[in-house]
C-alpha atoms as one frame of an Amber mdcrd trajectory, in Angstrom:
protein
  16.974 -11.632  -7.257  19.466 -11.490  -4.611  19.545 -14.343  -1.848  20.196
 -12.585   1.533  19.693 -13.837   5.044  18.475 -12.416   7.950  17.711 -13.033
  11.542  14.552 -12.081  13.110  13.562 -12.319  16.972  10.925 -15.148  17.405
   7.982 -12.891  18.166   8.520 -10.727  15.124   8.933 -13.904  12.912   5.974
 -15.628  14.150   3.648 -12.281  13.501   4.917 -11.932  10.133   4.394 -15.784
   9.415   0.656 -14.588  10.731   0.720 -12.088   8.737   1.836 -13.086   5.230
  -0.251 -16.439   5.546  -3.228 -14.277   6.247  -2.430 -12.470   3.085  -1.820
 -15.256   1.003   1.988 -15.115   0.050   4.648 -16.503   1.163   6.930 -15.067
   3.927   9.287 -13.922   1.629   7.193 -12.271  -0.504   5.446 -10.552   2.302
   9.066  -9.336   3.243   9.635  -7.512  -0.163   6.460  -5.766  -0.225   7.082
  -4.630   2.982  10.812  -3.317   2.138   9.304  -1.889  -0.630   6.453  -0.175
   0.985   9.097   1.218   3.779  11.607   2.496   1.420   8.769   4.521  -0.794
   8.638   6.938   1.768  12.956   7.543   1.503  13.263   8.587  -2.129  16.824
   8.543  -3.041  16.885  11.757  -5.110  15.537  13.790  -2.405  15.653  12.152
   0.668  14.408  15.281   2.499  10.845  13.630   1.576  11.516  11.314   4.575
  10.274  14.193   6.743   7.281  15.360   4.846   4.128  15.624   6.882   6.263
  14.177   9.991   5.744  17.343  12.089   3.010  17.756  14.763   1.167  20.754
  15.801  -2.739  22.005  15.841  -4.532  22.383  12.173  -4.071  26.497  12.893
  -0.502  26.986  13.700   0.571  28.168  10.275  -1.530  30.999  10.631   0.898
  32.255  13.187   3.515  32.742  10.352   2.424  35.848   8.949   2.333  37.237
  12.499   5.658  36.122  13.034   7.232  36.897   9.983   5.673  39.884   8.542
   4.159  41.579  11.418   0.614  40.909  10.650  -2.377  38.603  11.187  -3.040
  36.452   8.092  -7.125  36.135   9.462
């Protein structure tokens, strides 16, 4: 492992203390798995998986696409 340190406002250290001692691991630990957990979703081989599923809209809007693009109604 690599020794780093980092400075953290008292609020956020105080609800990750909260945190991690809720879980049962220490404060470091609990900072790993969260790295970890936060960088899963950045995949370094395609990192245009960041923005997967990150776009809003109504269940039906895709629909819309054949309209759009080929001039028809996909329903």
């Amino acid at each position: 492992m690599i020794p780093i340190r980092i400075s953290l406002d008292r609020d956020l250290y105080e609800q990750a203390d909260r945190v991690s001692r809720r879980q049962g691991v220490s404060l470091a630990d609990f900072c790993r798995r969260t790295l970890r957990e936060a960088l899963a979703g950045y995949p370094e081989d395609k990192p245009w998986m960041a923005y997967v599923g990150s776009l809003e809209g109504r269940a039906n809007d895709s629909c819309t696409v054949d309209a759009v693009v080929y001039g028809h109604d996909a329903r």
